[in-house]
């Protein structure tokens, strides 16, 4: 299976007294994700699932992807900020026979997941997509196929 793991787009700082979970994407974050979504659509990758954290910025990111890719985002509390690699494994394991899934999550979860599955350490700023290839949904090990930081895909 292929697992596309995306760190949410650039988000605005939380206003004083606001909850972190309510932070929204910046215009730049929206533009980066929109460009990435168009690029992903051009791949014809056959995504079968789009999951995300229930936080506003990850939902906005997933909504932008879903609108372009024709998928309905599925929020999952297991993917919220602070999720572990085992939480991500649980989400993927519960999927109904996915060939290609995409999860929109937070840092440090994405960095730890990439490291735990591949042994690779990488900078993963907001809007970065990591493409992993695993032999099955148990996600014991994977290969890092691609790492696409924001801004690498030109806006259309």
mmCIF file of N, CA and C in Angstrom, residues 85 109-122 124 141:
data_model
loop_
_atom_site.group_PDB
_atom_site.id
_atom_site.type_symbol
_atom_site.label_atom_id
_atom_site.label_comp_id
_atom_site.label_asym_id
_atom_site.label_seq_id
_atom_site.Cartn_x
_atom_site.Cartn_y
_atom_site.Cartn_z
ATOM 1 N N UNK A 85 2.923 6.935 16.503
ATOM 2 C CA UNK A 85 3.001 6.038 15.348
ATOM 3 C C UNK A 85 1.988 4.915 15.494
ATOM 4 N N UNK A 109 4.143 14.234 15.031
ATOM 5 C CA UNK A 109 3.666 12.911 14.624
ATOM 6 C C UNK A 109 4.220 12.500 13.268
ATOM 7 N N UNK A 110 4.145 13.381 12.272
ATOM 8 C CA UNK A 110 4.592 13.009 10.923
ATOM 9 C C UNK A 110 6.083 12.699 10.903
ATOM 10 N N UNK A 111 6.877 13.504 11.583
ATOM 11 C CA UNK A 111 8.316 13.247 11.625
ATOM 12 C C UNK A 111 8.649 11.936 12.312
ATOM 13 N N UNK A 112 7.982 11.666 13.416
ATOM 14 C CA UNK A 112 8.225 10.422 14.143
ATOM 15 C C UNK A 112 7.753 9.218 13.340
ATOM 16 N N UNK A 113 6.613 9.360 12.658
ATOM 17 C CA UNK A 113 6.094 8.272 11.824
ATOM 18 C C UNK A 113 7.079 7.935 10.705
ATOM 19 N N UNK A 114 7.544 8.951 9.992
ATOM 20 C CA UNK A 114 8.500 8.720 8.906
ATOM 21 C C UNK A 114 9.754 8.042 9.460
ATOM 22 N N UNK A 115 10.246 8.508 10.592
ATOM 23 C CA UNK A 115 11.438 7.904 11.182
ATOM 24 C C UNK A 115 11.175 6.459 11.622
ATOM 25 N N UNK A 116 10.071 6.241 12.345
ATOM 26 C CA UNK A 116 9.779 4.896 12.847
ATOM 27 C C UNK A 116 9.609 3.874 11.726
ATOM 28 N N UNK A 117 9.012 4.286 10.618
ATOM 29 C CA UNK A 117 8.734 3.346 9.533
ATOM 30 C C UNK A 117 9.882 3.198 8.546
ATOM 31 N N UNK A 118 10.690 4.251 8.385
ATOM 32 C CA UNK A 118 11.725 4.219 7.345
ATOM 33 C C UNK A 118 13.147 4.371 7.866
ATOM 34 N N UNK A 119 13.290 4.899 9.072
ATOM 35 C CA UNK A 119 14.615 5.194 9.592
ATOM 36 C C UNK A 119 15.175 6.508 9.081
ATOM 37 N N UNK A 120 14.389 7.241 8.306
ATOM 38 C CA UNK A 120 14.826 8.519 7.729
ATOM 39 C C UNK A 120 14.381 9.688 8.588
ATOM 40 N N UNK A 121 15.276 10.623 8.785
ATOM 41 C CA UNK A 121 14.924 11.877 9.454
ATOM 42 C C UNK A 121 14.912 12.967 8.393
ATOM 43 N N UNK A 122 13.900 13.822 8.463
ATOM 44 C CA UNK A 122 13.794 14.883 7.467
ATOM 45 C C UNK A 122 13.090 16.080 8.079
ATOM 46 N N UNK A 124 10.253 18.626 8.050
ATOM 47 C CA UNK A 124 8.889 18.506 7.543
ATOM 48 C C UNK A 124 8.085 19.745 7.924
ATOM 49 N N UNK A 141 7.159 -1.610 8.587
ATOM 50 C CA UNK A 141 8.260 -0.910 7.932
ATOM 51 C C UNK A 141 7.723 -0.334 6.636
#
